[in-house]
XYZ file of C-alpha atoms in Angstrom:
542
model
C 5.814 6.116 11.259
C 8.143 3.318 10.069
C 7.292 -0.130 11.411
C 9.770 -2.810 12.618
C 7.170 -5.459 13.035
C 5.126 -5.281 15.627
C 7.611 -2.864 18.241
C 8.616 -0.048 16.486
C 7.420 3.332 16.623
C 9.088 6.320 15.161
C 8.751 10.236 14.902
C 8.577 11.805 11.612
C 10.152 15.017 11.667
C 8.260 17.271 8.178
C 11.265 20.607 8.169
C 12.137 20.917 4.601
C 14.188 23.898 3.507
C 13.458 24.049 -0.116
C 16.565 26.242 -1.603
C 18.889 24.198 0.062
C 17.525 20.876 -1.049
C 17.187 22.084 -4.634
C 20.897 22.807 -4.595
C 22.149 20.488 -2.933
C 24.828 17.803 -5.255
C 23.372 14.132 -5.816
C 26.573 11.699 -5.309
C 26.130 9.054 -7.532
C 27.118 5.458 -6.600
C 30.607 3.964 -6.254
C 30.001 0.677 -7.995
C 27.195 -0.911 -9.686
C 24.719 -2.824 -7.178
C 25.300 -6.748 -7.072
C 22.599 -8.985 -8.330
C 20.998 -11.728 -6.458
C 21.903 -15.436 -7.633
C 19.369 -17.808 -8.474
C 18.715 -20.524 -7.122
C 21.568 -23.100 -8.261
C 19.422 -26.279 -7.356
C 16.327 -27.209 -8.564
C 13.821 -30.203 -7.604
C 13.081 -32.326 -10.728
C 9.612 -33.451 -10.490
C 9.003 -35.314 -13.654
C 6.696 -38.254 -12.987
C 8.834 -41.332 -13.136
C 6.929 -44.681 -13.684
C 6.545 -47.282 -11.541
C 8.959 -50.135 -11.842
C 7.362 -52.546 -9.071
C 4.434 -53.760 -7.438
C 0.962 -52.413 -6.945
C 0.003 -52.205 -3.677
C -4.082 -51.653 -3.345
C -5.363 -50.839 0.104
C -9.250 -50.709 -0.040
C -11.913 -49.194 2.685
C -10.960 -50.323 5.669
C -7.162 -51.204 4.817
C -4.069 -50.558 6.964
C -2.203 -47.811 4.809
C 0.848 -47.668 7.437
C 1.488 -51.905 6.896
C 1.438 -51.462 2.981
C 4.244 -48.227 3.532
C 6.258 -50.490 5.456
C 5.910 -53.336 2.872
C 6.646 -50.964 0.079
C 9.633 -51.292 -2.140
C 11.903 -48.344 -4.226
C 9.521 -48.495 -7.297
C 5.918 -50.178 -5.952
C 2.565 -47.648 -6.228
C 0.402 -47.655 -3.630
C -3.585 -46.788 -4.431
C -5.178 -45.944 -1.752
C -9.190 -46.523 -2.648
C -10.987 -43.423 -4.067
C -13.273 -41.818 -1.516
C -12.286 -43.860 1.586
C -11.109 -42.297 4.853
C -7.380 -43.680 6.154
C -6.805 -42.914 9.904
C -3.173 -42.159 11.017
C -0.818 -40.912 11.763
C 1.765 -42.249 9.905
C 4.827 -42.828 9.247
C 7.053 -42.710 6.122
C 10.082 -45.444 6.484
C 13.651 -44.834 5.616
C 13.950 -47.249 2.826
C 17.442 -48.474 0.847
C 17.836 -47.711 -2.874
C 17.079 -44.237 -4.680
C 13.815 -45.433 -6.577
C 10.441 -43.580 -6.165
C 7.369 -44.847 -4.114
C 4.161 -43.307 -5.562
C 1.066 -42.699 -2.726
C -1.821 -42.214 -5.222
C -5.637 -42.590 -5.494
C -7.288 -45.313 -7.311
C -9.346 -43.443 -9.774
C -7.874 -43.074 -12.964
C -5.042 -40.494 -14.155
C -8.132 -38.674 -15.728
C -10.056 -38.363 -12.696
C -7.262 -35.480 -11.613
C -6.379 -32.668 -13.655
C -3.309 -32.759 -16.170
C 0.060 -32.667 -14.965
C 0.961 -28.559 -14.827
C -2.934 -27.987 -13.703
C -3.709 -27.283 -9.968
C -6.648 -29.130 -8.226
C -9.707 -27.574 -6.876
C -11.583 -28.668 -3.790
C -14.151 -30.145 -5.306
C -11.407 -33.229 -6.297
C -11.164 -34.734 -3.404
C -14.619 -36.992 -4.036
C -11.946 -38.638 -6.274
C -9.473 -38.521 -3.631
C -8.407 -40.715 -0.350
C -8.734 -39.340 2.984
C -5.760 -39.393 5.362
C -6.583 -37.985 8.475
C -5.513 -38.194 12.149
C -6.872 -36.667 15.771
C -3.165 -35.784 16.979
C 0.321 -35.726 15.956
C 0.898 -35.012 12.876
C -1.264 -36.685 9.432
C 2.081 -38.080 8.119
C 5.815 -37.572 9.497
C 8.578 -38.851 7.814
C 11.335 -41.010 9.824
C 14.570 -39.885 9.925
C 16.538 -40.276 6.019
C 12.846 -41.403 4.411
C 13.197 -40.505 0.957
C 11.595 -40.926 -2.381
C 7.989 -40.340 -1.889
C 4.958 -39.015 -4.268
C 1.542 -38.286 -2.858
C -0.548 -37.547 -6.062
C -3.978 -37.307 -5.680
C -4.908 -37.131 -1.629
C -6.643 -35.248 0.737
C -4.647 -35.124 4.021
C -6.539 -33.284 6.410
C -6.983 -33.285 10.671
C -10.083 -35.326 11.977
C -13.395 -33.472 12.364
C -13.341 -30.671 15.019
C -9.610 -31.549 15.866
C -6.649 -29.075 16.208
C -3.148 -29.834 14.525
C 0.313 -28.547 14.714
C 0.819 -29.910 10.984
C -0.680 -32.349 8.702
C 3.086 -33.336 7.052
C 6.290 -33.018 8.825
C 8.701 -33.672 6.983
C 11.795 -33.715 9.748
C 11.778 -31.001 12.313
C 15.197 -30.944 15.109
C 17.468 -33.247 13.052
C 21.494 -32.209 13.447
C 22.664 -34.161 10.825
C 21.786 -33.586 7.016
C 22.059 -37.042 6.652
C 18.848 -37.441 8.341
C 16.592 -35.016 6.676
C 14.200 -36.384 4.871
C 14.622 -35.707 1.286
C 13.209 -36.357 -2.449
C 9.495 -35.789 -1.173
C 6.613 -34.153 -3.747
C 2.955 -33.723 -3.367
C 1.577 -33.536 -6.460
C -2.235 -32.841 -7.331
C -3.329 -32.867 -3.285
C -5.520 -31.226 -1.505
C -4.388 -30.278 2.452
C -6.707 -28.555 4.235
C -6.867 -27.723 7.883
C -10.125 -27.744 10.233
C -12.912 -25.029 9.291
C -13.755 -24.532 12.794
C -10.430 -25.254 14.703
C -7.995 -24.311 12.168
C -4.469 -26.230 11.557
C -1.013 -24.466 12.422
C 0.790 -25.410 8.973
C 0.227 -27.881 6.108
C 3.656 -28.637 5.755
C 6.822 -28.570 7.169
C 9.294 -28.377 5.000
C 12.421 -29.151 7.061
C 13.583 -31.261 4.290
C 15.689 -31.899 1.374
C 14.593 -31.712 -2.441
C 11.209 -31.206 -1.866
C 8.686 -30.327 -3.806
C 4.869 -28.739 -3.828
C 3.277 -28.699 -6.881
C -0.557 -28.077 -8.610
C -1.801 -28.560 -5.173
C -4.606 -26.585 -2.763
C -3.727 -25.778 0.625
C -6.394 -24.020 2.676
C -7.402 -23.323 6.650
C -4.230 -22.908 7.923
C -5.108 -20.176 10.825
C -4.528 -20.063 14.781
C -5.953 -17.774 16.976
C -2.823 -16.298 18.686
C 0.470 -17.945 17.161
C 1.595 -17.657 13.273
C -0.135 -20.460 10.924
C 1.774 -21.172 7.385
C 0.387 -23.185 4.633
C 3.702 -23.894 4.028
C 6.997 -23.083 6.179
C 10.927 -24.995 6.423
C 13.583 -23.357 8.914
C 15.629 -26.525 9.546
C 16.003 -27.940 5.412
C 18.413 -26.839 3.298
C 16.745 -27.076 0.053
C 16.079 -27.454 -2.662
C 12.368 -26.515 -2.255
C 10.074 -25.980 -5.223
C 6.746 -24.852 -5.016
C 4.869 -24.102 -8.397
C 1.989 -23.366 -9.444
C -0.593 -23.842 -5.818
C -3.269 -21.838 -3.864
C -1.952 -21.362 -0.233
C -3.953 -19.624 2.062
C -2.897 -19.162 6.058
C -3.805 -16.577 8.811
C -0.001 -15.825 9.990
C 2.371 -15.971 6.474
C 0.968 -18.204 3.889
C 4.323 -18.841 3.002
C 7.847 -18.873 5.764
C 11.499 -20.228 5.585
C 13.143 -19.296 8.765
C 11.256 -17.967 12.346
C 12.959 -20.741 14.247
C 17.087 -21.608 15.117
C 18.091 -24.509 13.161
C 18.770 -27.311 15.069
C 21.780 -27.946 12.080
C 24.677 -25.107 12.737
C 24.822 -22.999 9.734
C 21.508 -24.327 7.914
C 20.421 -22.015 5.462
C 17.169 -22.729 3.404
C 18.098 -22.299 0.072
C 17.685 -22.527 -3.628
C 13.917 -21.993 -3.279
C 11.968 -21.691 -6.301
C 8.421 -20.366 -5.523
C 6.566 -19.344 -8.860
C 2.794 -19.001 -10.228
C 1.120 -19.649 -6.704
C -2.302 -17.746 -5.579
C -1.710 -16.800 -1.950
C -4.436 -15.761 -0.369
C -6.347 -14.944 2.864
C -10.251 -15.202 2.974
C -11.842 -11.521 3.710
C -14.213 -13.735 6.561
C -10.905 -13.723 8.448
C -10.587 -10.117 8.338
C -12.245 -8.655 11.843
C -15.169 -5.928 11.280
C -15.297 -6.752 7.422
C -18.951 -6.771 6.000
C -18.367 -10.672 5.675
C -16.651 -11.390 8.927
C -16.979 -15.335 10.157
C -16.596 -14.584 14.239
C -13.030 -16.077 14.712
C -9.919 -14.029 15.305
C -7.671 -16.112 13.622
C -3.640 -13.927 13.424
C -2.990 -12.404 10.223
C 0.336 -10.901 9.947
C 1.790 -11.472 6.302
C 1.293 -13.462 2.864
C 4.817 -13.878 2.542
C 8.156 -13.888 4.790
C 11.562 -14.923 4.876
C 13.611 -14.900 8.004
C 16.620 -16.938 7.158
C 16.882 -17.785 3.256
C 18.775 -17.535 -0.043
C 19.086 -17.772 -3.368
C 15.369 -17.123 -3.449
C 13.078 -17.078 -7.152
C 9.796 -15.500 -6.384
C 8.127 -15.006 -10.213
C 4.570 -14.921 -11.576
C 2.663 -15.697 -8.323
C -0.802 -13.763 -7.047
C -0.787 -12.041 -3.692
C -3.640 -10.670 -2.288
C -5.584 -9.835 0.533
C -3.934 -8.454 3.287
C -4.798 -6.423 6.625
C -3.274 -4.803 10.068
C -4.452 -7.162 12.561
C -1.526 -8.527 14.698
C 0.897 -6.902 12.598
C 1.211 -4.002 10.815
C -0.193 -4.924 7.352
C 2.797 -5.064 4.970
C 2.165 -8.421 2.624
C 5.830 -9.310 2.323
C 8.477 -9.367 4.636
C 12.101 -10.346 3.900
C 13.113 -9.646 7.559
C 16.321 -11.519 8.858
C 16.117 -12.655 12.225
C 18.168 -14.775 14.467
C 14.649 -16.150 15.975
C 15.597 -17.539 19.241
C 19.160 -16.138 19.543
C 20.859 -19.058 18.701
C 21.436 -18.677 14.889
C 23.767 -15.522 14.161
C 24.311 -17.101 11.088
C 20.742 -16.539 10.198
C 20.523 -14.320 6.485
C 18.356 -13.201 3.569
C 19.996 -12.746 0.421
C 20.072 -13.061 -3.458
C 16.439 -12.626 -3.702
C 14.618 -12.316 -7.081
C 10.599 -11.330 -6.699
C 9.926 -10.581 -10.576
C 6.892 -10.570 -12.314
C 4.266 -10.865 -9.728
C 0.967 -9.295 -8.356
C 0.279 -7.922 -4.924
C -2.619 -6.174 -4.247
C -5.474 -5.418 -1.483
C -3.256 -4.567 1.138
C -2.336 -2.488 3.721
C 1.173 -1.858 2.459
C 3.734 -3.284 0.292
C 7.288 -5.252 1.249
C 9.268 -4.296 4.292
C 12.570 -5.025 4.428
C 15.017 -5.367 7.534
C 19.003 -5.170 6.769
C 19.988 -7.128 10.281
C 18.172 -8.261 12.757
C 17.375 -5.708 15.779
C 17.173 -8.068 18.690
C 19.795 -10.873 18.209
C 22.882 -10.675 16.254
C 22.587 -11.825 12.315
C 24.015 -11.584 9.281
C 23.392 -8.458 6.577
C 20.430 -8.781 4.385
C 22.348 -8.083 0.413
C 21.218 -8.362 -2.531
C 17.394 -8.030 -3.264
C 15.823 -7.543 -6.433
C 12.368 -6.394 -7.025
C 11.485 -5.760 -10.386
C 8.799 -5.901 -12.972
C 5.532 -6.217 -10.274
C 2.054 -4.750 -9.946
C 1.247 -3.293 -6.743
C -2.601 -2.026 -6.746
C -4.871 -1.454 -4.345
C -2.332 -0.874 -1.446
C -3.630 0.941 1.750
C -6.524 3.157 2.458
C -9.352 2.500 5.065
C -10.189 -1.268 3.803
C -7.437 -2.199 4.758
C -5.600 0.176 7.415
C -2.655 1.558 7.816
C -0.818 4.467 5.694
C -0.520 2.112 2.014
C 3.263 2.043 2.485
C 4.575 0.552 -0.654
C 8.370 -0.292 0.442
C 10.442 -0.088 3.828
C 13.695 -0.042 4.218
C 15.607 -0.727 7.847
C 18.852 -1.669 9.488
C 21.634 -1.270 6.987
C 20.519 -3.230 3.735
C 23.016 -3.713 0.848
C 22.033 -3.928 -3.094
C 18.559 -3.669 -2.809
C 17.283 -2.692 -6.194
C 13.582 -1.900 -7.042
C 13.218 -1.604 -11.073
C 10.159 -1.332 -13.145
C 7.745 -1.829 -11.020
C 4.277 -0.167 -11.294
C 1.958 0.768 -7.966
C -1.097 2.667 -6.877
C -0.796 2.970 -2.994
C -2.198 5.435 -0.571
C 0.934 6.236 1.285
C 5.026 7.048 0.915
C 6.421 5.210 -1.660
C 9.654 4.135 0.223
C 10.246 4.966 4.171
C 13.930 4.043 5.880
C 15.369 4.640 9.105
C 18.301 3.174 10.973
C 21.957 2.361 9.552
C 22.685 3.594 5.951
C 21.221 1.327 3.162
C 24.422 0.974 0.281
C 23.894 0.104 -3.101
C 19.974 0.962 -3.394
C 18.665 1.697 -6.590
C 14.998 2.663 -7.471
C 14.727 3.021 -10.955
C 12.119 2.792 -13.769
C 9.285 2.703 -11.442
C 5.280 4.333 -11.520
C 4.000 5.560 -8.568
C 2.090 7.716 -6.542
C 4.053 10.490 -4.317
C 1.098 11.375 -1.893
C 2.523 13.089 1.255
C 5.916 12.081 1.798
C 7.356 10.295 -1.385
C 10.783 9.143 -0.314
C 10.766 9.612 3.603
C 13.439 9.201 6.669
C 12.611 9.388 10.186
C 13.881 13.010 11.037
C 14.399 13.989 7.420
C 12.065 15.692 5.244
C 10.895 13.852 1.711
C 13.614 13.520 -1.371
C 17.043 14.670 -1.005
C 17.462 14.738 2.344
C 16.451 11.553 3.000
C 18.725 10.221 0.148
C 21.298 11.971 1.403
C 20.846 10.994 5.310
C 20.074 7.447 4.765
C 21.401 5.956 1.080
C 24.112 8.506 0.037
C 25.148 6.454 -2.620
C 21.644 5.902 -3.701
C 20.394 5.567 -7.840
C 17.226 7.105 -8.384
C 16.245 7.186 -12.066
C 13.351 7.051 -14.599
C 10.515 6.621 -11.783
C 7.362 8.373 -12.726
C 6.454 10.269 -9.398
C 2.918 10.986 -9.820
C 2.155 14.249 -8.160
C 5.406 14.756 -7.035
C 8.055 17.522 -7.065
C 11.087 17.995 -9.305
C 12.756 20.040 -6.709
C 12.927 17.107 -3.802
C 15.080 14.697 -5.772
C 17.399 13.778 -8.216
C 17.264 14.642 -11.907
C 16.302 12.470 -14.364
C 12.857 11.492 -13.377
C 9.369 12.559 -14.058
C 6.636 14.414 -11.811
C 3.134 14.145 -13.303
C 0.449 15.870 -11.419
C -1.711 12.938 -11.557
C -2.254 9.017 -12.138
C -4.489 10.990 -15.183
C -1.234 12.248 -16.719
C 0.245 9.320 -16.930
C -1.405 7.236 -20.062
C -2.755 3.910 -18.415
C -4.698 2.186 -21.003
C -8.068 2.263 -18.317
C -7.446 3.349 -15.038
C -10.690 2.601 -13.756
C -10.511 -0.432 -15.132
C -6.915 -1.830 -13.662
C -5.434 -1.915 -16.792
C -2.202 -0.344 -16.028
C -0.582 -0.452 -19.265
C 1.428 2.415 -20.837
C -1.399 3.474 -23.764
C 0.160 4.705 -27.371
C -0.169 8.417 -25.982
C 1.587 8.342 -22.623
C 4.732 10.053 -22.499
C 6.632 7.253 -20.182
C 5.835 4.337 -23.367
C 9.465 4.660 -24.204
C 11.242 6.638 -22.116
C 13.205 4.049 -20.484
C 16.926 3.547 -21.993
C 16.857 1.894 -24.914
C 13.293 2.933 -26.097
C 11.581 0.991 -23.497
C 8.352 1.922 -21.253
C 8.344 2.539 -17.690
C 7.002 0.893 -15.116
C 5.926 -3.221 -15.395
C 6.288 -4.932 -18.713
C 2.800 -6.653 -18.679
C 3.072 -8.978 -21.671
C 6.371 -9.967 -19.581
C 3.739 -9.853 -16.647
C 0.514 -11.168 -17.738
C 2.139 -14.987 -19.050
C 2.685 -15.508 -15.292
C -0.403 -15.245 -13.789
C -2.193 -16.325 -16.579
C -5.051 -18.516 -15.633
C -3.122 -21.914 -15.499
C -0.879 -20.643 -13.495
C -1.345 -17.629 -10.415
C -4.705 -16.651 -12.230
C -5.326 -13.634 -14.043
C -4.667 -10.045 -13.018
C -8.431 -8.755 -12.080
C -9.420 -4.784 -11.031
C -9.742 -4.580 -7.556
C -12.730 -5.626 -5.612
């Protein structure tokens, strides 16, 4: 069945009459498929050095007097290994220069620049830490902040909605806060009692970077390491390990409070996202909590959207269905129309130990939005998708609701189920080309329409399907011009067993692409991404 979150159910209807599929005509497309824009902003987070006073607050210090003394261009060290109780409060202050909120241990107490921190920094880290509210909130307009270097956690055995939140119902722009980075921290929620979300990101130029984020879970709401729905962007976040129960990472799921407020020009590259298998209920290593796991990744109102090089695994049907990424538009509360995802890139990532792949929803089925356009997934490794570990059917993509220029290109996947399922209003533009994957079952399926052409024909008529490598499939259900190997043995992987998915000198698909090229992902384009100083390297499944 195709699954529209957590409400949809459909019928699949198997009646395939094979001579009239096989000659049935393939109409080709009417003009070539837009491609998404990047993002046209980006957050500049090259250190800038301190042009003021240093501000020392030792044990025992009041960190909230020294942020209100603090000029455009003074540090403030906050003593190594002490614990600062909040909350606080970061002041709106006059002038463009940049306050710096650091520890006191030396530069090479922390990892390089470019090099994320591990837990086991914080003993060289200050504490910040608070037992309601939020750890820090920024006033209205604050701007020109950098954290490097601190733990910001809840108080023992205490609940939070966030540690940072960074604006939240503003209705102005102008009072956003904007020009905030954590760099080098480490944000962690409760063990026991979990935190809702590290940050909220309702913000302008704003950036996450070589940071750890971890216990973000809630037993029955949605937890996010991080997540913006009232910022407009700029937003990077490079290079961190994010790990939450309900989408480790969210822009959107609530109305902005600022008419027309988009979050956009996101740049979200070499990240591990992750969820910890003693989340997952019934595993072998099960902790006793139920926190809700839905998704690693969503976006419900977003664009111009750069999603490269990141690591994305572990992921279950629990209070959703299982898929790891969602780019599902939604009007959230009925007030947005104006809500929209489009021009998004996901390149050169990893997904893997999941119950199925991305879903994608064209409009939103409850409240009226705009059209979801212009989605590119290309060069990605999808392994490990479905099967009993992780429930559900190991659907690899999902298409609903009238999408437009969706494009899925070079992509290589090992799932247990279809490799693309659609239902509702025609999808225009879609292309699916250059691709490995498994067939199993259904392949290409509607709901009412048998596998392959009549599908294509029902619900993307002007549909390019090219190239793919459709292990175990058959030549008669689709289009010509692909390939049909009878298994993932035929195919020439370099070691199959061993999860090295490369296209060996022997395969057949090495350079059958236009232009001489192989099919499926480009690893050396691939492997640079989530190399180990940046998402971490590409391992077999466990």
């Amino acid at each position: 069945m195709v699954v529209r979150g957590v409400r949809a159910v459909w019928g699949l209807v198997f009646f395939v009459v094979l001579s009239a599929i096989s000659s049935a005509t393939f109409a080709g497309p009417a003009a070539e498929p837009a491609k998404p824009e990047l993002p046209r902003l980006h957050v500049d987070t090259t250190p800038v050095p301190a042009t003021g006073r240093t501000i020392h607050v030792p044990a025992g210090g009041n960190f909230q007097t020294a942020l209100n003394r603090a000029q455009p261009g003074d540090v403030i060290t906050l003593e190594a290994g002490a614990t600062f109780r909040g909350p606080f409060t970061l002041p709106r202050k006059s002038g463009s220069g940049w306050i710096i909120v650091r520890t006191s241990s030396p530069d090479s107490s922390l990892p390089a620049p470019g090099t994320r921190v591990e837990p086991g920094h914080a003993r060289v880290m200050p504490m910040l830490v608070a037992a309601s509210g939020a750890v820090i909130t920024a006033a209205p307009g604050a701007h020109h902040y950098r954290f490097i270097g601190v733990e910001i956690r809840p108080s023992d055995g205490v609940f939070l909605y966030n540690l940072v939140l960074l604006g939240a119902s503003e209705r102005s722009l102008e009072d956003l806060p904007h020009h905030i980075v954590f760099d080098r921290c480490y944000l962690h929620g409760d063990p026991k009692k979990g935190t809702r979300r590290g940050i909220a990101m309702n913000s302008r130029h704003t950036a996450v970077i070589d940071s750890h984020l971890s216990d973000f879970k809630e037993v029955g709401a949605d937890s996010q390491a991080l997540g913006g729905w009232n910022g407009p962007g700029p937003f990077k976040i490079v290079n961190n390990y994010l790990e939450a129960a309900g989408e480790n990472v969210m822009f959107g799921g609530a109305d902005p409070s600022i008419r027309g407020l988009v979050p956009s020009d996101i740049e979200i590259r070499r990240n591990h996202l992750f969820k910890p298998l003693s989340w997952k209920v019934g595993g072998p290593s099960y902790a006793g909590t139920p926190w809700t796991v839905k998704n690693l990744f969503e976006l419900k109102n977003a664009r111009r959207v750069l999603v490269d090089g990141n690591l994305l695994e572990h992921n279950w049907v629990h209070a959703q269905s299982g898929f790891a990424i969602l780019f599902t538009v939604r009007n959230q509360d009925g007030g947005a129309p104006w809500s929209v995802v489009e021009d998004v890139t996901f390149t050169n990532n990893v997904v893997r130990h999941t119950a199925a792949g991305i879903n994608i929803l064209g409009r939103d089925d409850i409240h009226p939005s705009e059209q979801v356009k212009r989605i590119l997934i290309k060069n990605n490794l999808f392994e490990d998708v479905g099967g009993a570990r992780w429930g559900n059917g190991g659907r690899l993509f999902q298409l609903l609701e009238e999408t437009e220029d969706v494009a899925i290109t070079h992509n290589t996947a090992v799932q247990t189920g279809s490799i693309l399922a659609v239902d509702g209003k025609q999808h225009r533009g879609f292309t699916f080309a250059g691709n490995i994957a498994l067939h199993n079952a259904y392949g290409i399926i509607g709901s009412g329409t048998g596998p392959g052409m009549a599908t294509i024909r029902r619900y993307a008529p002007d549909a390019v399907i090219t190239n793919n490598v459709i292990v175990g499939g058959s030549a008669a259900l689709y289009p010509p011009g692909n390939f049909f190997p009878r298994s993932l043995d035929h195919v020439g992987f370099a070691d199959l067993t061993g999860g090295d998915y490369r296209l060996n000198a022997s395969s057949p698909y090495r350079k059958a692409a236009p232009g001489g090229k192989g099919l499926g992902a480009d690893f050396d384009a691939l492997a640079p991404a989530i190399s180990p100083t940046a998402g971490g390297p590409a391992r077999p499944p466990s």
